[in-house]
Coordinates of C-alpha atoms and ligand atoms in Angstrom, one line a residue:
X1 CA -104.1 -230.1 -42.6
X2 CA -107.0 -227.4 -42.1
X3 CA -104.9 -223.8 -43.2
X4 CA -106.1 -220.8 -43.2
X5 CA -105.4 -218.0 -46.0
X6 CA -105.9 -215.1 -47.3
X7 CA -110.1 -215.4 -46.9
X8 CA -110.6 -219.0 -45.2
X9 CA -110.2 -222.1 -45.7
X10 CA -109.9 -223.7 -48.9
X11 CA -109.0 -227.3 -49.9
X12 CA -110.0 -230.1 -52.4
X13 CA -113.4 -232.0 -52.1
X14 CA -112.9 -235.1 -50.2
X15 CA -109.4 -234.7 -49.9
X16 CA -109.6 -232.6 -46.6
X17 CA -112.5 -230.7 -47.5
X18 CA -114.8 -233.6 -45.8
X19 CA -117.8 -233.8 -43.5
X20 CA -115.9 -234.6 -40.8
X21 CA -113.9 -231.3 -41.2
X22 CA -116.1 -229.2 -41.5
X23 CA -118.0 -230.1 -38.5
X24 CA -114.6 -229.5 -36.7
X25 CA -114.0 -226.1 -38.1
X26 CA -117.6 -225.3 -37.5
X27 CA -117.2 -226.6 -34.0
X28 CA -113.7 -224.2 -33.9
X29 CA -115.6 -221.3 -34.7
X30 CA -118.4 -221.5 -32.7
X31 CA -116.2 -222.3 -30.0
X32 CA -114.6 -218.5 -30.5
X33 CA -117.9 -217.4 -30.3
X34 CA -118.7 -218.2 -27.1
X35 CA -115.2 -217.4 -25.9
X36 CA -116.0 -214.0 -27.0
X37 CA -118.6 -213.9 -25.2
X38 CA -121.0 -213.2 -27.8
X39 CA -122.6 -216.5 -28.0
X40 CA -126.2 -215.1 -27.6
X41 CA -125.8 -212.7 -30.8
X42 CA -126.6 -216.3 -32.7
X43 CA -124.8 -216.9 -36.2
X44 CA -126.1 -216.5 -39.8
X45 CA -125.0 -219.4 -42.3
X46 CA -124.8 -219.5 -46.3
X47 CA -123.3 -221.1 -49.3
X48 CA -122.6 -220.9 -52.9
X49 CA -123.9 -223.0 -55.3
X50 CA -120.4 -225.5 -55.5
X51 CA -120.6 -229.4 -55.5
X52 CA -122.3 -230.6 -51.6
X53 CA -122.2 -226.5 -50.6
X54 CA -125.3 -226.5 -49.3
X55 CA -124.8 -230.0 -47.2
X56 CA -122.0 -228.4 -46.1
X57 CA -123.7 -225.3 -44.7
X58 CA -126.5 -227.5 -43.3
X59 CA -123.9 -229.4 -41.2
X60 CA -122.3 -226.2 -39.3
X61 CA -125.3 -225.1 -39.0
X62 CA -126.3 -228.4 -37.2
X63 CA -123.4 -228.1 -34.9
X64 CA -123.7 -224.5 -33.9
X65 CA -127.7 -225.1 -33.1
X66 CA -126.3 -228.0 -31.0
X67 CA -124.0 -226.2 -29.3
X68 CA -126.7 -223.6 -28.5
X69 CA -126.5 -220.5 -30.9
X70 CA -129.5 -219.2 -32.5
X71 CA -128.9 -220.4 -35.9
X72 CA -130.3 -218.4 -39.3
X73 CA -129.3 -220.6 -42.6
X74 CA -129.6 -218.9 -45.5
X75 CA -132.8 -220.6 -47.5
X76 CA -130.9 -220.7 -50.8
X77 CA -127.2 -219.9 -52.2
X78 CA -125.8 -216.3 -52.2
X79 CA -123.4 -214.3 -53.2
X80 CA -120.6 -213.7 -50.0
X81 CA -121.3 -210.0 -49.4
X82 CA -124.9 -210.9 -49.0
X83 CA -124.0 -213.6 -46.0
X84 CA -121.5 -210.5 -44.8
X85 CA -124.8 -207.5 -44.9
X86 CA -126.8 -210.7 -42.9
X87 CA -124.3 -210.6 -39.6
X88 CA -124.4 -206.9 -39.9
X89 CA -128.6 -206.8 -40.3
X90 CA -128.8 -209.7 -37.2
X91 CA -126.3 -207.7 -35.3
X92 CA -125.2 -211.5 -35.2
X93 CA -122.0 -213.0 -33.8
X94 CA -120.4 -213.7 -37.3
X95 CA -121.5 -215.7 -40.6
X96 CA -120.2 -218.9 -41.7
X97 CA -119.8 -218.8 -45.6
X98 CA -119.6 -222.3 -47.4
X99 CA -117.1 -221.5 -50.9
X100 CA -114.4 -221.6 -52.6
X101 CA -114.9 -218.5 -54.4
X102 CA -112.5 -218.3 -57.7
X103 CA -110.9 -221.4 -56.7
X104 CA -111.3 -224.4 -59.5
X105 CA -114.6 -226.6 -59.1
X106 CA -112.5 -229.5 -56.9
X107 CA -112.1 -227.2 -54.3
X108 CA -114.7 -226.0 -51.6
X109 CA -114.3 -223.7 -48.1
X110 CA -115.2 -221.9 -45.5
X111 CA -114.9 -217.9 -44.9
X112 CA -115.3 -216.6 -42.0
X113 CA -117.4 -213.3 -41.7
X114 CA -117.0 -211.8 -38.1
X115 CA -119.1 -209.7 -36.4
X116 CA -118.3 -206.2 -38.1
X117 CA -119.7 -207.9 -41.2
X118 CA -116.0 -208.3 -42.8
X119 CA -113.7 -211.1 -43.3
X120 CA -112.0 -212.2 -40.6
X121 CA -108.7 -210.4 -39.2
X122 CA -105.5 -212.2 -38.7
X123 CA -106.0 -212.2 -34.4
X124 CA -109.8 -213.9 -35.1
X125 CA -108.5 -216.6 -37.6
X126 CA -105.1 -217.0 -35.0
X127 CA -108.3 -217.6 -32.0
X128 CA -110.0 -220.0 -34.6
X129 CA -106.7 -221.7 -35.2
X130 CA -106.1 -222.4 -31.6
X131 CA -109.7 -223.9 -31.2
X132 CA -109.0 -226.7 -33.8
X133 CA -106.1 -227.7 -32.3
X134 CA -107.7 -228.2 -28.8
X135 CA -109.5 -229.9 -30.9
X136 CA -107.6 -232.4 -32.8
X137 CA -108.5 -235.6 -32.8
X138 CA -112.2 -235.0 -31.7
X139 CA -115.2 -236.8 -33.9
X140 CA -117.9 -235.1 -33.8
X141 CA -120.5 -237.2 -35.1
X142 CA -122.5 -237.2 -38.1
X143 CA -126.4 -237.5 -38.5
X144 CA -126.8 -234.4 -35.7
X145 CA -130.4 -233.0 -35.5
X146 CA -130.9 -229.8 -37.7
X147 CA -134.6 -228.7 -36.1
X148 CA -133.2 -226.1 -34.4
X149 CA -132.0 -224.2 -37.7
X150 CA -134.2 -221.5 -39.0
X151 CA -134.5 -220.9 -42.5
X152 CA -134.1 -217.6 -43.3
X153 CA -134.1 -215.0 -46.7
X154 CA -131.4 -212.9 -46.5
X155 CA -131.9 -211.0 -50.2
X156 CA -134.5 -208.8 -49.6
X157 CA -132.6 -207.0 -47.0
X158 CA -129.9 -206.9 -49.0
X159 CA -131.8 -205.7 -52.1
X160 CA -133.5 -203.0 -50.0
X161 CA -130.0 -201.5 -48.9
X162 CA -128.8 -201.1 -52.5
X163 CA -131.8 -199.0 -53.5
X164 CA -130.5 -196.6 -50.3
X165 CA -127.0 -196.5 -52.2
X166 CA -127.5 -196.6 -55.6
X167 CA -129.7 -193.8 -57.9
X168 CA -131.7 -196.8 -60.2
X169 CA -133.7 -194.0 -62.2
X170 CA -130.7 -192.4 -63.4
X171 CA -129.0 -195.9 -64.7
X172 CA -132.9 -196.3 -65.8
X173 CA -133.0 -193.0 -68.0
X174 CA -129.1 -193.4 -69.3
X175 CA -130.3 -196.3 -72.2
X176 CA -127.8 -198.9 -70.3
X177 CA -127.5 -202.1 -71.5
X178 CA -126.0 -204.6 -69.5
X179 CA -124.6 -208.5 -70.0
X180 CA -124.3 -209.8 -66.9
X181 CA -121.9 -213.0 -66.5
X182 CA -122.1 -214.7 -63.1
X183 CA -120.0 -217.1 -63.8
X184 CA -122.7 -220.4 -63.1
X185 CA -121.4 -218.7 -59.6
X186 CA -123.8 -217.3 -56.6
X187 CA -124.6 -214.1 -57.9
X188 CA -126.5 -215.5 -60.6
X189 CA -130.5 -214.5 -59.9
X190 CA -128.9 -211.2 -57.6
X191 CA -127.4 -208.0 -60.2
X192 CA -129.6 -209.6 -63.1
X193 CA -132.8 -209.4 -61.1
X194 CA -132.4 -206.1 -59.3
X195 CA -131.7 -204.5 -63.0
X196 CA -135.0 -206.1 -64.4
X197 CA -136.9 -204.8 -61.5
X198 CA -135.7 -201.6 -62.7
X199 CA -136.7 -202.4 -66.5
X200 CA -132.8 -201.7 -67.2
X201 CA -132.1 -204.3 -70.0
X202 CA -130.1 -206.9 -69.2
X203 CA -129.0 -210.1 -70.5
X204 CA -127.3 -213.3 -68.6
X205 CA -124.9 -215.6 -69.9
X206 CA -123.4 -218.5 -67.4
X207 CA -126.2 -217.7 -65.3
X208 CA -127.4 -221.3 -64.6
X209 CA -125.8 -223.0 -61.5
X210 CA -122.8 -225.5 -61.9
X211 CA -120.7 -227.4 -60.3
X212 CA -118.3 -227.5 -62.8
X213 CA -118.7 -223.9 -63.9
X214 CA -118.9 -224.7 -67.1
X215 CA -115.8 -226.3 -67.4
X216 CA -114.2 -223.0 -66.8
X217 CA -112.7 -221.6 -63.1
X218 CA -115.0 -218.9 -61.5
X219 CA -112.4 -216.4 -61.8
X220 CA -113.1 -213.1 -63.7
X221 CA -110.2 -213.0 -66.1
X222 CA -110.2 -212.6 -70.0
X223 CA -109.5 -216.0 -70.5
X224 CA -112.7 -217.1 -68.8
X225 CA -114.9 -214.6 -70.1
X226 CA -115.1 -215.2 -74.3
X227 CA -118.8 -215.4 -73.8
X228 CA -119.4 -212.3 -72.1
X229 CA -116.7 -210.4 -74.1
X230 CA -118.3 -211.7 -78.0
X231 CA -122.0 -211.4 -76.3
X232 CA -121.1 -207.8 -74.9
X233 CA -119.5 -207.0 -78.5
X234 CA -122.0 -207.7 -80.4
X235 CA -124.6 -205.9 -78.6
X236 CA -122.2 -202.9 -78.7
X237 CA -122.1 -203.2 -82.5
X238 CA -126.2 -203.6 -82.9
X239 CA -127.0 -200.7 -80.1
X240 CA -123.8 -198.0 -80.9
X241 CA -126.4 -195.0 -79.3
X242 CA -126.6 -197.3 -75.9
X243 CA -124.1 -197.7 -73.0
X244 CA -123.4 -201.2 -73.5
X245 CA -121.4 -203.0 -70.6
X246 CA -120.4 -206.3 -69.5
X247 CA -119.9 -207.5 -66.0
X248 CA -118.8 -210.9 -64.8
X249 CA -118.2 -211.8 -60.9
X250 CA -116.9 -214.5 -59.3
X251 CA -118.4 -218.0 -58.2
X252 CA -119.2 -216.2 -54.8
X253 CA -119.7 -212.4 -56.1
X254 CA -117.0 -210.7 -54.1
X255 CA -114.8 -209.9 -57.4
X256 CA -115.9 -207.9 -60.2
X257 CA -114.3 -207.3 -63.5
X258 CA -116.1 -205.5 -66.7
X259 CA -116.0 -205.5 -70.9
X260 CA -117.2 -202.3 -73.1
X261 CA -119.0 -201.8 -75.9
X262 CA -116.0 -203.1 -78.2
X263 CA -115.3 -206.2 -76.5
X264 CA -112.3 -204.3 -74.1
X265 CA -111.5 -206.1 -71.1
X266 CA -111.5 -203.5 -68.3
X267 CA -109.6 -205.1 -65.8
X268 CA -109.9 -204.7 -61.5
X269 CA -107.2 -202.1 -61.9
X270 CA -109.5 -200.0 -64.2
X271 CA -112.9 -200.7 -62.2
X272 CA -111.4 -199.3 -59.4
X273 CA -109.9 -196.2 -60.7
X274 CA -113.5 -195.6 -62.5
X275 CA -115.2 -196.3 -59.4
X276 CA -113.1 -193.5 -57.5
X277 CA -113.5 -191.1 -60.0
X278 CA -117.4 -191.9 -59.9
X279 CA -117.8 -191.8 -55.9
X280 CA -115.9 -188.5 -55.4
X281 CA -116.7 -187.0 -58.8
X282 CA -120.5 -187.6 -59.3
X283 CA -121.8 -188.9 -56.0
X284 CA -119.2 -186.1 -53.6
X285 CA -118.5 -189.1 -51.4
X286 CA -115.1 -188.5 -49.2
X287 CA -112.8 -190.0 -47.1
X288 CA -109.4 -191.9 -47.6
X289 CA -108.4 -194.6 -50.2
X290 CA -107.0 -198.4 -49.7
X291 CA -105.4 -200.4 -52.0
X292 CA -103.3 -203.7 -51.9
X293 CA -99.9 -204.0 -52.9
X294 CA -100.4 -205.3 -56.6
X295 CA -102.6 -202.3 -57.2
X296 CA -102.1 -199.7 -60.5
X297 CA -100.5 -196.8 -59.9
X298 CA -103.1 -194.7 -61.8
X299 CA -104.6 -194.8 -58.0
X300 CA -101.8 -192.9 -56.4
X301 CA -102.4 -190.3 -59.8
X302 CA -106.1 -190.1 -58.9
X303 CA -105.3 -189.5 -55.1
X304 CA -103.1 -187.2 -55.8
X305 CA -105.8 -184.9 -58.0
X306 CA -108.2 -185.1 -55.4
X307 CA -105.9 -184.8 -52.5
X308 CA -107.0 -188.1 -50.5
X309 CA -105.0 -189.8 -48.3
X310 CA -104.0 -193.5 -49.8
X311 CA -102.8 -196.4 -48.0
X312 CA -101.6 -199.4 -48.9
X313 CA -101.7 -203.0 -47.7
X314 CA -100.5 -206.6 -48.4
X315 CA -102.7 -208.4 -50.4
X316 CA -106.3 -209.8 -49.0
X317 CA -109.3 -207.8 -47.9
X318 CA -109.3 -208.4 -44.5
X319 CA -106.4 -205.9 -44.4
X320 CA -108.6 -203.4 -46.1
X321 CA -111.2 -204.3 -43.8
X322 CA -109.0 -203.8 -40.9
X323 CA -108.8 -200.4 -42.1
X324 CA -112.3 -199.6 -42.9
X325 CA -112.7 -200.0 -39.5
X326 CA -110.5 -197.4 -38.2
X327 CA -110.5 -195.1 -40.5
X328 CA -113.5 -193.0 -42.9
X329 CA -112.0 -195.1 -46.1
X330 CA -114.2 -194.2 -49.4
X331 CA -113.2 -197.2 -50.9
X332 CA -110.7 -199.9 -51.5
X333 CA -109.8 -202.3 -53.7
X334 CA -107.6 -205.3 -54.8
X335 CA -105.9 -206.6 -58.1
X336 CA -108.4 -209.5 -58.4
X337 CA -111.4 -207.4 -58.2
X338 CA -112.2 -207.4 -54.7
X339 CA -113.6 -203.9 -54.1
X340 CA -115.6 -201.9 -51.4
X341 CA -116.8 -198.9 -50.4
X342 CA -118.1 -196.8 -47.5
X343 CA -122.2 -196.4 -46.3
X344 CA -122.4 -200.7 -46.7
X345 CA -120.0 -203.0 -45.3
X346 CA -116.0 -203.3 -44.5
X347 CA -116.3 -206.4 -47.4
X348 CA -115.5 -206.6 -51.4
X349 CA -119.1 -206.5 -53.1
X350 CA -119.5 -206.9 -56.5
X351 CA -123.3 -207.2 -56.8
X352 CA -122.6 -203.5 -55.4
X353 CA -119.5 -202.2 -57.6
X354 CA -121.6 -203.8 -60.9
X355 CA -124.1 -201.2 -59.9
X356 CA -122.0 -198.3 -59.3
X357 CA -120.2 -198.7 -62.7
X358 CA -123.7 -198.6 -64.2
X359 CA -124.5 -195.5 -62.2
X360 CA -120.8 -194.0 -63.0
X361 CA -121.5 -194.7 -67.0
X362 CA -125.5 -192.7 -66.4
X363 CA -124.2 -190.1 -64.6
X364 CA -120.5 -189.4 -66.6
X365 CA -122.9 -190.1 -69.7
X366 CA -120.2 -191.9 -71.0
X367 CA -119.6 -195.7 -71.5
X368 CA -117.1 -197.3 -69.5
X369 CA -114.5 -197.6 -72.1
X370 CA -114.6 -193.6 -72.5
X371 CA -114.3 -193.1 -69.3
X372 CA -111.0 -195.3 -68.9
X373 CA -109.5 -194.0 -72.1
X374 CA -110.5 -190.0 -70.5
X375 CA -108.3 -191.3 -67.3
X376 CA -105.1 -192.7 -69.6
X377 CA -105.5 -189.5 -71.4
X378 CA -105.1 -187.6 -68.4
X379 CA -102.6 -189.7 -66.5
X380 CA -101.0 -192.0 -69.1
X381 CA -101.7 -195.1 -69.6
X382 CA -101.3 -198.2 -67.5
X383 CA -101.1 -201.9 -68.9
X384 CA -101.3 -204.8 -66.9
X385 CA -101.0 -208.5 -66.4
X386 CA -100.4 -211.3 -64.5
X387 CA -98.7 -215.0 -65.0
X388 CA -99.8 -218.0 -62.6
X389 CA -96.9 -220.3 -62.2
X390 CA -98.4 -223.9 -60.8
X391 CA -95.2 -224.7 -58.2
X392 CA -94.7 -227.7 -55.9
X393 CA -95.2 -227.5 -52.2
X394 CA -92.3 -225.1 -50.2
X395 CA -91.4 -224.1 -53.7
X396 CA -93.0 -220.5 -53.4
X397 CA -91.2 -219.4 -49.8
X398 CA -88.0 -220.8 -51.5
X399 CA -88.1 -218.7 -54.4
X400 CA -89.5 -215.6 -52.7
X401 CA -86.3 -215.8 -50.0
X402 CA -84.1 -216.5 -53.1
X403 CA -85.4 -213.2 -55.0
X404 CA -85.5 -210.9 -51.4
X405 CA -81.9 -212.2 -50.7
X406 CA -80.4 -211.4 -54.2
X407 CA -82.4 -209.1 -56.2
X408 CA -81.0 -208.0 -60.1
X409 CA -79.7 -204.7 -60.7
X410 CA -81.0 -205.0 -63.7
X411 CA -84.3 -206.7 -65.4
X412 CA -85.5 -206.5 -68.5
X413 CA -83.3 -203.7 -69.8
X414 CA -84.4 -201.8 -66.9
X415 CA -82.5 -200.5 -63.7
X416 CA -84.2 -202.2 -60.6
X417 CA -84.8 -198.7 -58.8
X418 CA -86.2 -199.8 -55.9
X419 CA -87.0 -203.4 -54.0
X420 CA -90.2 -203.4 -52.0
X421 CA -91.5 -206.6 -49.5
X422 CA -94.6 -205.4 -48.3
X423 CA -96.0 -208.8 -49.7
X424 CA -93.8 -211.2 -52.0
X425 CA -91.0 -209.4 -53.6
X426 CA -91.5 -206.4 -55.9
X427 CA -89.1 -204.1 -58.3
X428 CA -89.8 -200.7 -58.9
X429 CA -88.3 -199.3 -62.3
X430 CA -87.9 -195.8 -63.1
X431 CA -90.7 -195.7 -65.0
X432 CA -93.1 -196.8 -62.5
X433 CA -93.4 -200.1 -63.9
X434 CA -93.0 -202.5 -61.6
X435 CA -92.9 -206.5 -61.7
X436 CA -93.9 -208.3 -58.1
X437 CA -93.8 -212.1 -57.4
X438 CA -95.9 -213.3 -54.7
X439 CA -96.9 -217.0 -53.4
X440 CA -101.3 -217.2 -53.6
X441 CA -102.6 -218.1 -50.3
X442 CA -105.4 -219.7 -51.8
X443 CA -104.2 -222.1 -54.3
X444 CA -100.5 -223.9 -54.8
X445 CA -99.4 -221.1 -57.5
X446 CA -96.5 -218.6 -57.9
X447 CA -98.2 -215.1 -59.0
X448 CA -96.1 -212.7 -61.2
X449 CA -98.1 -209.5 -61.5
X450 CA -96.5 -206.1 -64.2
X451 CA -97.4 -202.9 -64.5
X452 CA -96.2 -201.1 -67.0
X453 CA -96.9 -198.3 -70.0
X454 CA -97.9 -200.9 -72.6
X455 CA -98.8 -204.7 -73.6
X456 CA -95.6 -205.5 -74.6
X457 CA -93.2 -204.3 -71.6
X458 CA -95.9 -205.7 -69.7
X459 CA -95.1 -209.3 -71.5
X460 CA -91.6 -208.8 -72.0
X461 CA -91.5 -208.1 -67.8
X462 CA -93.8 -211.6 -67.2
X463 CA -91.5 -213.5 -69.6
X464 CA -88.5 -212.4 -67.5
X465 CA -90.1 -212.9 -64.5
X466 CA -90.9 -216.4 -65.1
X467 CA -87.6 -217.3 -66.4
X468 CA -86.2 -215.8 -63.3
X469 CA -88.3 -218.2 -61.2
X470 CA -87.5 -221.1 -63.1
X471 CA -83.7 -220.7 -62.8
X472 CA -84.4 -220.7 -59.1
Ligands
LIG1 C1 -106.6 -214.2 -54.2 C2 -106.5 -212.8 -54.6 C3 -106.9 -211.9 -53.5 C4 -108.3 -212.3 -52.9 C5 -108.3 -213.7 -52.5 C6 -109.6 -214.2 -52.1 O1 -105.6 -214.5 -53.2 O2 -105.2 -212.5 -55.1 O3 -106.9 -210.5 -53.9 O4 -108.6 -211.5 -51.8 O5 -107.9 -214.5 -53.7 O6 -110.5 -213.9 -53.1 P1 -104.3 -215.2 -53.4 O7 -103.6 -215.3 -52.1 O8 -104.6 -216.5 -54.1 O9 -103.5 -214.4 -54.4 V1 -111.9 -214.9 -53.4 O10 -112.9 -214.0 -54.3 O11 -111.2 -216.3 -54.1 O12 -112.3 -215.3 -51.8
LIG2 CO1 -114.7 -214.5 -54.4

C-alpha cells in the first residue's frame, strides 16, 4: 500500500496517507538510521503548507524523539531544498519532508532527504522499504509525547548561504522587476522576502497559504499560471526600460518555471539552458552537465559549444543527485523544472535557480526572453510540450511493453530513426524531434513529452502519440 517513487511517498489524504501510516514510515526510516549506524547525527523534520502537513511532521517527529534521535522540527513550513540545506548545516542523519509537492491538493507525502542533503537513492529507499515490511502489521500508537522535539529556524541559514552564491547588488543595480508566484505553495514568504531585503521590486500573486491551492494543482505549467503570466505582462507593458520577469515554483519550491516581459512562458527546458549559459558564461563556473531523459536537446548544443561533458539519466533527481556526488557536475536539470547546481546541495532548488535567472538577466543585461530568443538564434529553435493521459491502474506498464515490443516505422510522417528505453519508450526522428511516453511515478498518469522545431509538429506529435496509446 505505502510505494515509493520517483521522490517519496505520495498518496491521497485519508485514503493511505493516514496518521497511522505515517507513524509507520517514520518509524521505517528512523529504523534505517540507526541501522546505519548514524543514529546519533539526530534528524531534521519539515513540511509544506498542504491540508494536516504540519500534524503530519509533528507525528514523525514524535516517533523519532521516542525512539531516541535528537529531533530539530522545522518551526514553520518550507520550501524542500531548505529541509535538504538543514541535514547538510546539522551534519544530521537525513530530513524527513512532509509534501506532496506538484501533486493535486488530495494528496500529501513524505520525501526523504538523506544525509548528503539529497533525495534519497534507490539502495536508501530499497533499506527503507525492507523496514516497513518488518514492520507490517505493527500499531504504533497515537497520542506519543512530543517534548523532546526542538523547535528549530532553518531560513536564516539558508538565506545566509544564498547571499555566498548569488551577486544581490548586481540584480539590485540591473532595474529588475520581478512577479513572484508561489503557487499558495511553501516558498511563499522565501524568494519574495530575500528580493525585498534587497530593495529589488517585487510583487506576489498566490502567495497566501492554501490547502486547495487556489483551486489550481501546484504545478508550474502555463495552464496554472494565467495570473502570473497577465500580472507579468502587464508590468512589462507599463515598465518596457525594466527587466521584467515572472517566476512561479512549485507547492514545495523544488521546480521552477519563468514568464517574460510579454507574457512568454519560458518553460524548464529554457530555464535550464539560460541557466547554463549564465553559470559558465558570466559566473566562469565549470564542471560536467546532467540532464534527464525528457530534456531539450538545445543542452547537448550548449555542451557541445563549451565543450562539457553531458550525461544523461532516467527521469527523477535522485539520479542526478547520484551523480553530483561522484562527479564535479555544474548543474543539472529535469523537464519539470527540477534544477541544481554545484557550491549548494546535490537537490533541485528553485528559491536558488529564481535567483540565478535574475542574476543571469543583470549580468547578460538582457531580459530573459532575449536571452532565449539569442540561444534559438544561435542553435535553432526548440518547441516543446507535454500531454497527461489519466490511465487506470497496470494500464501504463501495459502500454509501455506494447510500444517497446512493436515500435512504428513511421509516426507522424516521420521515419522513427531511432528507439531509445532509457525510461519509458522514446522515438528519435531525423530531425531531432523526438516523442517519449513514460508512466509518472508520482501520480496514476501516462506522460507524452515532444520536442520538436515548432508548436505545431510539436501538437501534431502529442495528437499521434495519444491516439497511439489509446489504440493500445
Ligand atoms: C515528476 C517529474 C519529475 C520530478 C518528480 C518529483 O515525476 O516528472 O521530474 O522529479 O515529479 O517532483 P513523475 O514520475 O510524476 O513524472 V516534485 O517537485 O512533485 O517532488
Ligand atoms: Co516539488
Amino acid at each position: 500500500m505505502i510505494k515509493f517513487g520517483t521522490d517519496g511517498w505520495r498518496a491521497r489524504i485519508a485514503d493511505d496517507f493516514t496518521f497511522s501510516n505515517v507513524r509507520l514510515v517514520a518509524k521505517a526510516i528512523v529504523n534505517y538510521i540507526i541501522n546505519a549506524g548514524q543514529k546519533e547525527k539526530g534528524l531534521v523534520v519539515g513540511y509544506d503548507n498542504r491540508f494536516l502537513s504540519k500534524e503530519y511532521a509533528e507525528e514523525a517527529a514524535a516517533v523519532a524523539a521516542l525512539n531516541g534521535l535528537d529531533v530539530y522540527l522545522s518551526e514553520e513550513s518550507l520550501p524542500s531544498p531548505v529541509l535538504s540545506f538543514a541535514v547538510k548545516n546539522k551534519s544530521a542523519a537525513g530530513g524527513i519532508m512532509i509534501t506532496a509537492s506538484h501533486n493535486p491538493p488530495e494528496y500529501n507525502g513524505i520525501k526523504f532527504k538523506a544525509e548528503y542533503a539529497g533525495s534519497a537513492l534507490k539502495e536508501i529507499t530499497n533499506k527503507i522499504k525492507k523496514e516497513l515490511k518488518l514492520l507490517e502489521g505493527t500499531e504504533i500508537t497515537k497520542d506519543l509525547p512530543k517534548t523532546n522535539v526542538k523547535k528549530e529556524n532553518f531560513k536564516k541559514a539558508y538565506v545566509g548561504n544564498l547571499k555566498n552564491i548569488i551577486d544581490f547588488e548586481s540584480i539590485k543595480r540591473s532595474n529588475a522587476k520581478v512577479v513572484f508566484d508561489p503557487m499558495h505553495g511553501s516558498s511563499s514568504g522565501y524568494l519574495g522576502e530575500i528580493l525585498k531585503e534587497f530593495k529589488i521590486e517585487v510583487t506576489e500573486v498566490n502567495s497566501v497559504p492554501d490547502p486547495l491551492f487556489g483551486g489550481i494543482s501546484p504545478e508550474p505549467l502555463p495552464k496554472n499560471l494565467e495570473e502570473l503570466i497577465s500580472e507579468t505582462k502587464e508590468l512589462g507593458l507599463k515598465s518596457p526600460d525594466d527587466l521584467v520577469i515572472g517566476i512561479a515554483l512549485d507547492g514545495d519550491g523544488d521546480r521552477i518555471s519563468a514568464v517574460d516581459s510579454s507574457g512568454m512562458f519560458i518553460n524548464p527546458h529554457n530555464v535550464f539552458s539560460v541557466l547554463l549559459k549564465h553559470l559558465i558564461e558570466n559566473k566562469k563556473w565549470s564542471g560536467e552537465v546532467v540532464k534527464t531523459f525528457n530534456i531539450t536537446r538545445l543542452i547537448d548544443k550548449l555542451c557541445n559549444k563549451y565543450d562539457l561533458k553531458l550525461h544523461e539519466t532516467p527521469i527523477g533527481f535522485k539520479y542526478i543527485c547520484e551523480l553530483m556526488l561522484q562527479r564535479d557536475i555544474l548543474i543539472g536539470g529535469e523537464e519539470s523544472g527540477g534544477m541544481g547546481v554545484k557550491n549548494h546541495i546535490p537537490e533541485r532548488d528553485g528559491v536558488l535557480c529564481g535567483l540565478l535567472l535574475l542574476e543571469a538577466q543583470a549580468m547578460a543585461k538582457k531580459s530573459i526572453g532575449g536571452i532565449v530568443k539569442d540561444l534559438y538564434r544561435e542553435f535553432g529553435e526548440y518547441s516543446y510540450d507535454r500531454n497527461d493521459i489519466h490511465i487506470g491502474k497496470d494500464r501504463g506498464a501495459e502500454i509501455l511493453s506494447k510500444l517497446k515490443e512493436s515500435p512504428p516505422k513511421d509516426f507522424c510522417k516521420k521515419k522513427v530513426k531511432d528507439v531509445r528505453n532509457l525510461d519509458g519508450v522514446k522515438f528519435v526522428f531525423a530531425d531531432e524531434s523526438w516523442i517519449l511516453f513514460r508512466a509518472s511515478g508520482t501520480e496514476p498518469l501516462l506522460r507524452i513529452y515532444a520536442e520538436g522545431k515548432n508548436a505545431d509538429d510539436v501538437e501534431a506529435m502529442l495528437a499521434e502519440g495519444e491516439k497511439l496509446v489509446q489504440g493500445i
